[in-house]
Amino acid sequence: MTNKPKLLIIYTGGTIGMINDPKTGHLISFDFDHIYQQVPELERLQVSLETISFHPPIDSSEMNPVFWTDIAQKVYDNYANYDGFVILHGSDTMAYTASALSFMLQDLSKPVILTGSQLPIGTIRTDGKENLITAIEIAASKNEKGESRIQEVAVYFEFSLFRGNRCSKISANQFEAFSSPNYPKLAEAGIEINFNTEKAFKSESKELKLFTNLNNHVALLKIFPGFSANVYKNLFDINEVKGIIIETFGAGNAPSNDEFRQLISNYIHNGGIILNITQCNSGSVQQGKYETSSFFDKVGVISGKDMTTEAALAKMMYLLGSQDSREEIQKQLAISICGEMS
Ligand code: ASP
């Protein structure tokens, strides 16, 4: 018998486990044994590790709701047998997966930590070793009462732990690839790992709930000065698109273009749902602050406040997939479900 915390690693792919294909020179995914061989330190950690792998592992550009469901189901099925979960994942779409999982796995009392790396684990300057080892330590970490310190979906990258549905990938080449401007870090790793316990999410219920019905009939429209509403008119087709996220300027502003306004009000009138988030990295939508956003309030566009694009898309897919009533979807879009908005 051992008292070591027991963790399940779910290896989905990403740069961390990639190797150079000698024929093409491209980075391709490789199996988990390769990672294990590169990090013999894993043997020395005071944790017991088991692994499930995607076959084949994927570049995270291939991620989609089917894979999200697979990951969420794996966590759910193994939940009782492990103290925490580490998901190895490509960094490109890690924030989308973390956001989706935060809605799919609600009322967690154990950590689900996503990590990966910018350089493959087999390369000398890799960031993968530190990311993997510290993510494991965080997933295994418990307080004096024996409760997991982190009880939510989080992303660990380059010495920082972020709430999964609050972070975004901000750099294609820096090791510090993620940030969470609208929510403080959940932990920082230096000589010790310092947890920001007050900011960690704790749900009232401790009974894990799994939601796997996601509706991907959603659209994302990033407006820009001079955009032609006509170009986007097919997007506002309620038969095809059930929810639209508009990325607007600043505190939620858009041009007062008649054609665009007509598209929006007709779409809502026909049963569509529109969520307004800002293109800015930090700060929040405040509909009605300027004349250029007061129209949104009038026609029933919902303010996504300070949600990231990744969280907004995941939340829209989750609500459209799990709720039948449009009123309920609108109501829940406007409030925080699992810490995704302030
Ligand atoms: N293309 C890779 C992926 O997201 C990049 C990475 O892992 O950092 O799978």
mmCIF file of C-alpha atoms and ligand atoms in Angstrom:
data_model
loop_
_atom_site.group_PDB
_atom_site.id
_atom_site.type_symbol
_atom_site.label_atom_id
_atom_site.label_comp_id
_atom_site.label_asym_id
_atom_site.label_seq_id
_atom_site.Cartn_x
_atom_site.Cartn_y
_atom_site.Cartn_z
ATOM 1 C CA MET A 1 0.000 0.000 0.000
ATOM 2 C CA THR A 2 1.215 3.506 -0.800
ATOM 3 C CA ASN A 3 -0.050 6.937 0.202
ATOM 4 C CA LYS A 4 1.382 8.597 -2.861
ATOM 5 C CA PRO A 5 -1.140 10.743 -4.739
ATOM 6 C CA LYS A 6 -2.322 8.972 -7.848
ATOM 7 C CA LEU A 7 -2.539 10.968 -11.067
ATOM 8 C CA LEU A 8 -3.792 10.168 -14.527
ATOM 9 C CA ILE A 9 -1.918 11.740 -17.447
ATOM 10 C CA ILE A 10 -3.958 12.042 -20.624
ATOM 11 C CA TYR A 11 -1.568 12.494 -23.528
ATOM 12 C CA THR A 12 -3.314 14.097 -26.505
ATOM 13 C CA GLY A 13 -0.217 15.249 -28.439
ATOM 14 C CA GLY A 14 1.333 18.661 -29.123
ATOM 15 C CA THR A 15 4.924 19.835 -29.453
ATOM 16 C CA ILE A 16 5.920 18.400 -26.065
ATOM 17 C CA GLY A 17 5.919 14.871 -27.480
ATOM 18 C CA MET A 18 6.896 15.661 -31.059
ATOM 19 C CA ILE A 19 10.034 14.576 -32.897
ATOM 20 C CA ASN A 20 11.560 15.706 -36.171
ATOM 21 C CA ASP A 21 10.566 13.548 -39.101
ATOM 22 C CA PRO A 22 13.941 12.935 -40.807
ATOM 23 C CA LYS A 23 12.258 12.583 -44.217
ATOM 24 C CA THR A 24 10.264 15.817 -44.274
ATOM 25 C CA GLY A 25 11.947 17.864 -41.537
ATOM 26 C CA HIS A 26 8.468 18.534 -40.018
ATOM 27 C CA LEU A 27 7.621 18.085 -36.357
ATOM 28 C CA ILE A 28 5.317 15.107 -35.921
ATOM 29 C CA SER A 29 3.593 13.640 -32.855
ATOM 30 C CA PHE A 30 5.176 10.685 -31.115
ATOM 31 C CA ASP A 31 4.036 8.268 -28.422
ATOM 32 C CA PHE A 32 4.113 8.886 -24.669
ATOM 33 C CA ASP A 33 6.974 6.435 -24.041
ATOM 34 C CA HIS A 34 9.192 8.949 -25.796
ATOM 35 C CA ILE A 35 8.253 11.584 -23.199
ATOM 36 C CA TYR A 36 8.762 9.141 -20.365
ATOM 37 C CA GLN A 37 12.260 8.261 -21.605
ATOM 38 C CA GLN A 38 13.213 11.943 -21.856
ATOM 39 C CA VAL A 39 12.142 12.692 -18.269
ATOM 40 C CA PRO A 40 13.583 9.994 -16.011
ATOM 41 C CA GLU A 41 12.896 12.406 -13.110
ATOM 42 C CA LEU A 42 9.250 11.305 -13.276
ATOM 43 C CA GLU A 43 10.306 8.093 -11.499
ATOM 44 C CA ARG A 44 11.598 10.092 -8.558
ATOM 45 C CA LEU A 45 8.447 12.148 -7.967
ATOM 46 C CA GLN A 46 6.393 11.196 -4.934
ATOM 47 C CA VAL A 47 3.377 10.447 -7.102
ATOM 48 C CA SER A 48 2.038 7.405 -8.798
ATOM 49 C CA LEU A 49 1.432 8.057 -12.498
ATOM 50 C CA GLU A 50 -0.680 6.273 -15.020
ATOM 51 C CA THR A 51 -1.206 7.308 -18.626
ATOM 52 C CA ILE A 52 -3.840 7.129 -21.318
ATOM 53 C CA SER A 53 -2.824 8.256 -24.810
ATOM 54 C CA PHE A 54 -4.612 9.415 -27.894
ATOM 55 C CA HIS A 55 -3.947 7.015 -30.778
ATOM 56 C CA PRO A 56 -2.455 8.679 -32.694
ATOM 57 C CA PRO A 57 -1.500 11.778 -30.687
ATOM 58 C CA ILE A 58 -2.512 14.952 -32.519
ATOM 59 C CA ASP A 59 -1.290 18.454 -33.213
ATOM 60 C CA SER A 60 -3.753 20.600 -31.273
ATOM 61 C CA SER A 61 -4.856 22.344 -34.484
ATOM 62 C CA GLU A 62 -6.864 19.158 -35.041
ATOM 63 C CA MET A 63 -8.750 19.594 -31.728
ATOM 64 C CA ASN A 64 -12.543 19.700 -31.881
ATOM 65 C CA PRO A 65 -15.629 18.953 -29.749
ATOM 66 C CA VAL A 66 -15.347 15.209 -30.454
ATOM 67 C CA PHE A 67 -11.874 15.137 -28.897
ATOM 68 C CA TRP A 68 -13.055 17.424 -26.054
ATOM 69 C CA THR A 69 -15.795 14.932 -25.309
ATOM 70 C CA ASP A 70 -13.269 12.117 -25.342
ATOM 71 C CA ILE A 71 -11.023 13.943 -22.829
ATOM 72 C CA ALA A 72 -13.936 14.952 -20.574
ATOM 73 C CA GLN A 73 -15.319 11.410 -20.640
ATOM 74 C CA LYS A 74 -11.902 9.968 -19.737
ATOM 75 C CA VAL A 75 -11.663 12.298 -16.729
ATOM 76 C CA TYR A 76 -15.224 11.478 -15.705
ATOM 77 C CA ASP A 77 -14.800 7.694 -16.032
ATOM 78 C CA ASN A 78 -11.569 7.709 -14.026
ATOM 79 C CA TYR A 79 -12.536 10.414 -11.558
ATOM 80 C CA ALA A 80 -12.975 8.229 -8.469
ATOM 81 C CA ASN A 81 -9.657 6.431 -8.956
ATOM 82 C CA TYR A 82 -7.263 9.388 -9.160
ATOM 83 C CA ASP A 83 -6.359 12.450 -7.102
ATOM 84 C CA GLY A 84 -5.884 14.633 -10.159
ATOM 85 C CA PHE A 85 -5.454 14.789 -13.911
ATOM 86 C CA VAL A 86 -2.734 16.219 -16.157
ATOM 87 C CA ILE A 87 -3.599 16.700 -19.798
ATOM 88 C CA LEU A 88 -0.686 17.004 -22.219
ATOM 89 C CA HIS A 89 -1.874 19.113 -25.096
ATOM 90 C CA GLY A 90 -0.506 21.314 -27.859
ATOM 91 C CA SER A 91 -0.312 24.935 -26.824
ATOM 92 C CA ASP A 92 -2.007 26.303 -29.974
ATOM 93 C CA THR A 93 -5.554 25.458 -28.909
ATOM 94 C CA MET A 94 -4.938 24.678 -25.248
ATOM 95 C CA ALA A 95 -6.991 27.666 -24.048
ATOM 96 C CA TYR A 96 -9.973 26.514 -26.158
ATOM 97 C CA THR A 97 -9.790 22.995 -24.733
ATOM 98 C CA ALA A 98 -9.345 24.297 -21.185
ATOM 99 C CA SER A 99 -12.386 26.556 -21.637
ATOM 100 C CA ALA A 100 -14.495 23.755 -23.092
ATOM 101 C CA LEU A 101 -13.510 21.332 -20.317
ATOM 102 C CA SER A 102 -14.400 23.897 -17.662
ATOM 103 C CA PHE A 103 -18.014 23.814 -18.884
ATOM 104 C CA MET A 104 -18.057 20.071 -19.604
ATOM 105 C CA LEU A 105 -16.682 19.050 -16.185
ATOM 106 C CA GLN A 106 -18.561 21.073 -13.581
ATOM 107 C CA ASP A 107 -18.284 20.880 -9.800
ATOM 108 C CA LEU A 108 -14.790 19.442 -9.796
ATOM 109 C CA SER A 109 -13.137 18.818 -6.469
ATOM 110 C CA LYS A 110 -9.923 17.584 -8.107
ATOM 111 C CA PRO A 111 -7.511 19.375 -10.439
ATOM 112 C CA VAL A 112 -7.479 19.043 -14.218
ATOM 113 C CA ILE A 113 -4.223 20.668 -15.332
ATOM 114 C CA LEU A 114 -3.372 21.189 -18.987
ATOM 115 C CA THR A 115 0.219 21.668 -20.034
ATOM 116 C CA GLY A 116 2.501 21.302 -23.029
ATOM 117 C CA SER A 117 5.556 23.081 -24.353
ATOM 118 C CA GLN A 118 6.977 25.336 -27.021
ATOM 119 C CA LEU A 119 9.977 23.062 -27.681
ATOM 120 C CA PRO A 120 9.828 19.258 -27.956
ATOM 121 C CA ILE A 121 10.821 17.398 -24.820
ATOM 122 C CA GLY A 122 13.744 15.761 -26.608
ATOM 123 C CA THR A 123 15.468 19.085 -27.357
ATOM 124 C CA ILE A 124 18.165 20.421 -25.037
ATOM 125 C CA ARG A 125 16.494 23.764 -24.244
ATOM 126 C CA THR A 126 13.018 22.304 -23.902
ATOM 127 C CA ASP A 127 10.481 23.974 -21.625
ATOM 128 C CA GLY A 128 8.563 20.693 -21.593
ATOM 129 C CA LYS A 129 10.339 19.100 -18.635
ATOM 130 C CA GLU A 130 9.640 21.913 -16.196
ATOM 131 C CA ASN A 131 6.083 22.298 -17.441
ATOM 132 C CA LEU A 132 5.364 18.599 -17.081
ATOM 133 C CA ILE A 133 7.018 18.113 -13.694
ATOM 134 C CA THR A 134 5.448 21.194 -12.094
ATOM 135 C CA ALA A 135 2.010 20.456 -13.590
ATOM 136 C CA ILE A 136 2.254 17.025 -11.948
ATOM 137 C CA GLU A 137 3.270 18.579 -8.611
ATOM 138 C CA ILE A 138 0.357 21.016 -8.775
ATOM 139 C CA ALA A 139 -2.109 18.268 -9.650
ATOM 140 C CA ALA A 140 -0.866 16.262 -6.664
ATOM 141 C CA SER A 141 -0.856 19.164 -4.210
ATOM 142 C CA LYS A 142 -3.249 19.040 -1.242
ATOM 143 C CA ASN A 143 -3.874 21.307 1.735
ATOM 144 C CA GLU A 144 -3.719 20.406 5.450
ATOM 145 C CA LYS A 145 -7.252 19.028 5.251
ATOM 146 C CA GLY A 146 -6.255 16.666 2.465
ATOM 147 C CA GLU A 147 -8.257 18.569 -0.170
ATOM 148 C CA SER A 148 -6.806 19.311 -3.603
ATOM 149 C CA ARG A 149 -5.468 22.855 -3.733
ATOM 150 C CA ILE A 150 -6.795 23.298 -7.257
ATOM 151 C CA GLN A 151 -10.337 22.124 -7.926
ATOM 152 C CA GLU A 152 -10.870 23.366 -11.451
ATOM 153 C CA VAL A 153 -9.536 23.194 -15.004
ATOM 154 C CA ALA A 154 -6.262 25.137 -15.205
ATOM 155 C CA VAL A 155 -3.362 25.706 -17.592
ATOM 156 C CA TYR A 156 0.239 25.480 -16.373
ATOM 157 C CA PHE A 157 2.897 27.084 -18.553
ATOM 158 C CA GLU A 158 6.308 28.607 -17.806
ATOM 159 C CA PHE A 159 6.064 28.963 -14.014
ATOM 160 C CA SER A 160 2.438 30.184 -14.016
ATOM 161 C CA LEU A 161 -0.871 28.489 -13.358
ATOM 162 C CA PHE A 162 -3.893 30.126 -14.985
ATOM 163 C CA ARG A 163 -7.616 29.498 -14.748
ATOM 164 C CA GLY A 164 -8.318 27.545 -17.934
ATOM 165 C CA ASN A 165 -11.245 29.645 -19.094
ATOM 166 C CA ARG A 166 -9.428 32.931 -18.396
ATOM 167 C CA CYS A 167 -6.227 32.475 -20.366
ATOM 168 C CA SER A 168 -5.166 32.797 -23.997
ATOM 169 C CA LYS A 169 -2.081 31.889 -25.964
ATOM 170 C CA ILE A 170 -0.282 35.170 -26.529
ATOM 171 C CA SER A 171 3.030 34.160 -28.063
ATOM 172 C CA ALA A 172 3.966 31.799 -30.865
ATOM 173 C CA ASN A 173 7.613 31.674 -29.849
ATOM 174 C CA GLN A 174 8.188 32.825 -26.259
ATOM 175 C CA PHE A 175 8.274 30.256 -23.468
ATOM 176 C CA GLU A 176 5.889 32.556 -21.631
ATOM 177 C CA ALA A 177 3.147 31.669 -24.085
ATOM 178 C CA PHE A 178 -0.008 32.291 -22.026
ATOM 179 C CA SER A 179 -1.531 35.134 -20.120
ATOM 180 C CA SER A 180 -4.710 35.845 -18.216
ATOM 181 C CA PRO A 181 -5.057 39.625 -18.065
ATOM 182 C CA ASN A 182 -8.531 39.669 -16.534
ATOM 183 C CA TYR A 183 -7.904 37.184 -13.732
ATOM 184 C CA PRO A 184 -4.951 36.681 -11.360
ATOM 185 C CA LYS A 185 -2.694 33.649 -11.631
ATOM 186 C CA LEU A 186 -3.797 30.673 -9.530
ATOM 187 C CA ALA A 187 -0.211 29.814 -8.640
ATOM 188 C CA GLU A 188 3.367 30.796 -9.380
ATOM 189 C CA ALA A 189 6.243 28.360 -9.346
ATOM 190 C CA GLY A 190 9.615 29.520 -8.056
ATOM 191 C CA ILE A 191 11.706 27.704 -5.485
ATOM 192 C CA GLU A 192 8.316 26.883 -4.002
ATOM 193 C CA ILE A 193 4.918 26.743 -5.636
ATOM 194 C CA ASN A 194 2.866 29.612 -4.242
ATOM 195 C CA PHE A 195 -0.860 29.061 -4.554
ATOM 196 C CA ASN A 196 -3.246 31.987 -4.755
ATOM 197 C CA THR A 197 -5.788 30.031 -2.734
ATOM 198 C CA GLU A 198 -8.278 32.874 -2.438
ATOM 199 C CA LYS A 199 -8.614 33.122 -6.194
ATOM 200 C CA ALA A 200 -8.986 29.402 -6.852
ATOM 201 C CA PHE A 201 -12.453 28.239 -7.863
ATOM 202 C CA LYS A 202 -14.491 26.200 -5.386
ATOM 203 C CA SER A 203 -17.888 24.960 -6.445
ATOM 204 C CA GLU A 204 -20.647 24.514 -3.894
ATOM 205 C CA SER A 205 -21.533 21.016 -5.006
ATOM 206 C CA LYS A 206 -18.786 18.408 -4.916
ATOM 207 C CA GLU A 207 -20.511 16.026 -7.231
ATOM 208 C CA LEU A 208 -18.858 16.044 -10.652
ATOM 209 C CA LYS A 209 -21.224 16.668 -13.552
ATOM 210 C CA LEU A 210 -20.401 15.788 -17.124
ATOM 211 C CA PHE A 211 -21.856 17.654 -20.125
ATOM 212 C CA THR A 212 -20.897 16.336 -23.519
ATOM 213 C CA ASN A 213 -23.508 17.882 -25.748
ATOM 214 C CA LEU A 214 -21.853 20.759 -27.581
ATOM 215 C CA ASN A 215 -23.486 22.574 -30.470
ATOM 216 C CA ASN A 216 -20.886 23.922 -32.875
ATOM 217 C CA HIS A 217 -23.358 25.883 -35.013
ATOM 218 C CA VAL A 218 -21.770 29.057 -33.747
ATOM 219 C CA ALA A 219 -19.879 31.854 -35.467
ATOM 220 C CA LEU A 220 -17.229 34.364 -34.496
ATOM 221 C CA LEU A 221 -17.150 37.781 -36.126
ATOM 222 C CA LYS A 222 -14.248 40.124 -35.477
ATOM 223 C CA ILE A 223 -15.217 43.546 -36.752
ATOM 224 C CA PHE A 224 -12.733 46.030 -38.189
ATOM 225 C CA PRO A 225 -12.996 49.624 -39.415
ATOM 226 C CA GLY A 226 -14.529 49.592 -42.880
ATOM 227 C CA PHE A 227 -15.924 46.039 -42.757
ATOM 228 C CA SER A 228 -18.802 45.390 -45.143
ATOM 229 C CA ALA A 229 -21.901 43.979 -43.424
ATOM 230 C CA ASN A 230 -22.887 42.496 -46.785
ATOM 231 C CA VAL A 231 -19.858 40.188 -46.804
ATOM 232 C CA TYR A 232 -21.069 38.648 -43.564
ATOM 233 C CA LYS A 233 -24.770 38.417 -44.269
ATOM 234 C CA ASN A 234 -24.788 34.607 -44.639
ATOM 235 C CA LEU A 235 -23.408 34.348 -41.133
ATOM 236 C CA PHE A 236 -26.664 35.720 -39.779
ATOM 237 C CA ASP A 237 -28.661 32.749 -41.109
ATOM 238 C CA ILE A 238 -30.575 31.341 -38.136
ATOM 239 C CA ASN A 239 -31.083 27.974 -39.873
ATOM 240 C CA GLU A 240 -27.347 27.405 -39.884
ATOM 241 C CA VAL A 241 -25.956 29.559 -37.086
ATOM 242 C CA LYS A 242 -27.573 29.445 -33.643
ATOM 243 C CA GLY A 243 -25.270 31.794 -31.792
ATOM 244 C CA ILE A 244 -22.837 34.533 -32.849
ATOM 245 C CA ILE A 245 -19.972 36.015 -30.879
ATOM 246 C CA ILE A 246 -19.046 39.501 -31.996
ATOM 247 C CA GLU A 247 -15.596 40.781 -31.105
ATOM 248 C CA THR A 248 -16.084 44.507 -30.887
ATOM 249 C CA PHE A 249 -13.841 47.523 -30.275
ATOM 250 C CA GLY A 250 -12.867 48.674 -26.783
ATOM 251 C CA ALA A 251 -15.681 48.528 -24.239
ATOM 252 C CA GLY A 252 -18.024 46.815 -26.713
ATOM 253 C CA ASN A 253 -18.419 49.357 -29.504
ATOM 254 C CA ALA A 254 -19.243 48.871 -33.188
ATOM 255 C CA PRO A 255 -19.893 51.229 -36.115
ATOM 256 C CA SER A 256 -23.455 52.520 -36.332
ATOM 257 C CA ASN A 257 -23.825 51.045 -39.792
ATOM 258 C CA ASP A 258 -27.505 50.578 -40.763
ATOM 259 C CA GLU A 259 -26.956 47.375 -42.711
ATOM 260 C CA PHE A 260 -25.064 45.778 -39.832
ATOM 261 C CA ARG A 261 -27.682 46.858 -37.306
ATOM 262 C CA GLN A 262 -30.422 45.442 -39.503
ATOM 263 C CA LEU A 263 -28.630 42.077 -39.729
ATOM 264 C CA ILE A 264 -28.284 41.978 -35.955
ATOM 265 C CA SER A 265 -31.856 42.912 -35.097
ATOM 266 C CA ASN A 266 -33.344 40.548 -37.710
ATOM 267 C CA TYR A 267 -31.181 37.690 -36.490
ATOM 268 C CA ILE A 268 -32.227 38.210 -32.867
ATOM 269 C CA HIS A 269 -35.834 38.676 -33.914
ATOM 270 C CA ASN A 270 -35.643 35.283 -35.689
ATOM 271 C CA GLY A 271 -34.409 33.539 -32.530
ATOM 272 C CA GLY A 272 -30.636 34.023 -32.782
ATOM 273 C CA ILE A 273 -28.381 34.774 -29.834
ATOM 274 C CA ILE A 274 -25.533 37.317 -29.980
ATOM 275 C CA LEU A 275 -22.788 37.728 -27.402
ATOM 276 C CA ASN A 276 -20.590 40.829 -27.387
ATOM 277 C CA ILE A 277 -16.940 40.505 -26.281
ATOM 278 C CA THR A 278 -14.045 42.897 -26.694
ATOM 279 C CA GLN A 279 -11.075 42.599 -29.051
ATOM 280 C CA CYS A 280 -8.885 44.077 -26.307
ATOM 281 C CA ASN A 281 -6.724 41.672 -24.341
ATOM 282 C CA SER A 282 -7.865 43.100 -21.050
ATOM 283 C CA GLY A 283 -10.848 44.960 -19.695
ATOM 284 C CA SER A 284 -14.523 44.469 -20.200
ATOM 285 C CA VAL A 285 -17.487 45.192 -22.460
ATOM 286 C CA GLN A 286 -19.738 47.862 -20.967
ATOM 287 C CA GLN A 287 -22.720 48.037 -23.263
ATOM 288 C CA GLY A 288 -24.328 51.455 -23.271
ATOM 289 C CA LYS A 289 -21.276 53.336 -22.067
ATOM 290 C CA TYR A 290 -20.939 54.857 -25.557
ATOM 291 C CA GLU A 291 -23.645 55.631 -28.052
ATOM 292 C CA THR A 292 -21.920 53.136 -30.402
ATOM 293 C CA SER A 293 -22.816 50.242 -28.091
ATOM 294 C CA SER A 294 -26.218 51.338 -26.797
ATOM 295 C CA PHE A 295 -27.877 49.799 -29.882
ATOM 296 C CA PHE A 296 -26.703 46.357 -28.704
ATOM 297 C CA ASP A 297 -28.494 46.822 -25.396
ATOM 298 C CA LYS A 298 -31.689 47.901 -27.128
ATOM 299 C CA VAL A 299 -31.929 44.856 -29.408
ATOM 300 C CA GLY A 300 -30.928 42.242 -26.831
ATOM 301 C CA VAL A 301 -27.274 41.556 -27.611
ATOM 302 C CA ILE A 302 -25.768 40.045 -24.449
ATOM 303 C CA SER A 303 -22.662 41.533 -22.896
ATOM 304 C CA GLY A 304 -19.892 38.955 -22.542
ATOM 305 C CA LYS A 305 -18.136 41.371 -20.145
ATOM 306 C CA ASP A 306 -14.487 40.322 -19.774
ATOM 307 C CA MET A 307 -14.687 36.827 -21.241
ATOM 308 C CA THR A 308 -11.933 35.579 -23.528
ATOM 309 C CA THR A 309 -12.852 34.585 -27.072
ATOM 310 C CA GLU A 310 -12.019 30.975 -26.218
ATOM 311 C CA ALA A 311 -14.338 30.963 -23.191
ATOM 312 C CA ALA A 312 -17.121 32.747 -25.090
ATOM 313 C CA LEU A 313 -17.072 30.166 -27.901
ATOM 314 C CA ALA A 314 -16.986 27.232 -25.496
ATOM 315 C CA LYS A 315 -19.769 28.703 -23.361
ATOM 316 C CA MET A 316 -21.978 29.316 -26.398
ATOM 317 C CA MET A 317 -21.431 25.745 -27.657
ATOM 318 C CA TYR A 318 -22.087 24.310 -24.200
ATOM 319 C CA LEU A 319 -25.274 26.319 -23.568
ATOM 320 C CA LEU A 320 -26.709 25.702 -27.042
ATOM 321 C CA GLY A 321 -26.009 21.997 -26.563
ATOM 322 C CA SER A 322 -27.333 21.655 -23.040
ATOM 323 C CA GLN A 323 -30.316 24.038 -22.837
ATOM 324 C CA ASP A 324 -33.484 24.063 -24.894
ATOM 325 C CA SER A 325 -34.846 27.389 -23.765
ATOM 326 C CA ARG A 326 -33.454 30.477 -25.433
ATOM 327 C CA GLU A 327 -34.254 32.548 -22.317
ATOM 328 C CA GLU A 328 -32.178 30.187 -20.175
ATOM 329 C CA ILE A 329 -29.257 30.351 -22.615
ATOM 330 C CA GLN A 330 -29.386 34.151 -22.599
ATOM 331 C CA LYS A 331 -29.629 34.214 -18.816
ATOM 332 C CA GLN A 332 -26.626 31.936 -18.326
ATOM 333 C CA LEU A 333 -24.540 33.721 -20.952
ATOM 334 C CA ALA A 334 -24.800 36.841 -18.833
ATOM 335 C CA ILE A 335 -23.596 35.243 -15.587
ATOM 336 C CA SER A 336 -20.493 33.347 -14.542
ATOM 337 C CA ILE A 337 -20.934 29.565 -14.521
ATOM 338 C CA CYS A 338 -17.439 28.410 -13.617
ATOM 339 C CA GLY A 339 -15.411 31.537 -13.073
ATOM 340 C CA GLU A 340 -15.174 32.542 -16.738
ATOM 341 C CA MET A 341 -16.289 36.163 -16.245
ATOM 342 C CA SER A 342 -16.123 38.804 -13.535
HETATM 343 N N1 ASP B 1 1.332 22.969 -33.092
HETATM 344 C C1 ASP B 1 1.556 22.565 -31.737
HETATM 345 C C2 ASP B 1 0.223 22.149 -31.141
HETATM 346 O O1 ASP B 1 -0.509 22.975 -30.688
HETATM 347 C C3 ASP B 1 2.168 23.670 -30.951
HETATM 348 C C4 ASP B 1 2.442 23.353 -29.505
HETATM 349 O O2 ASP B 1 2.221 22.279 -29.007
HETATM 350 O O3 ASP B 1 2.960 24.241 -28.816
HETATM 351 O O4 ASP B 1 -0.081 20.990 -31.148
#
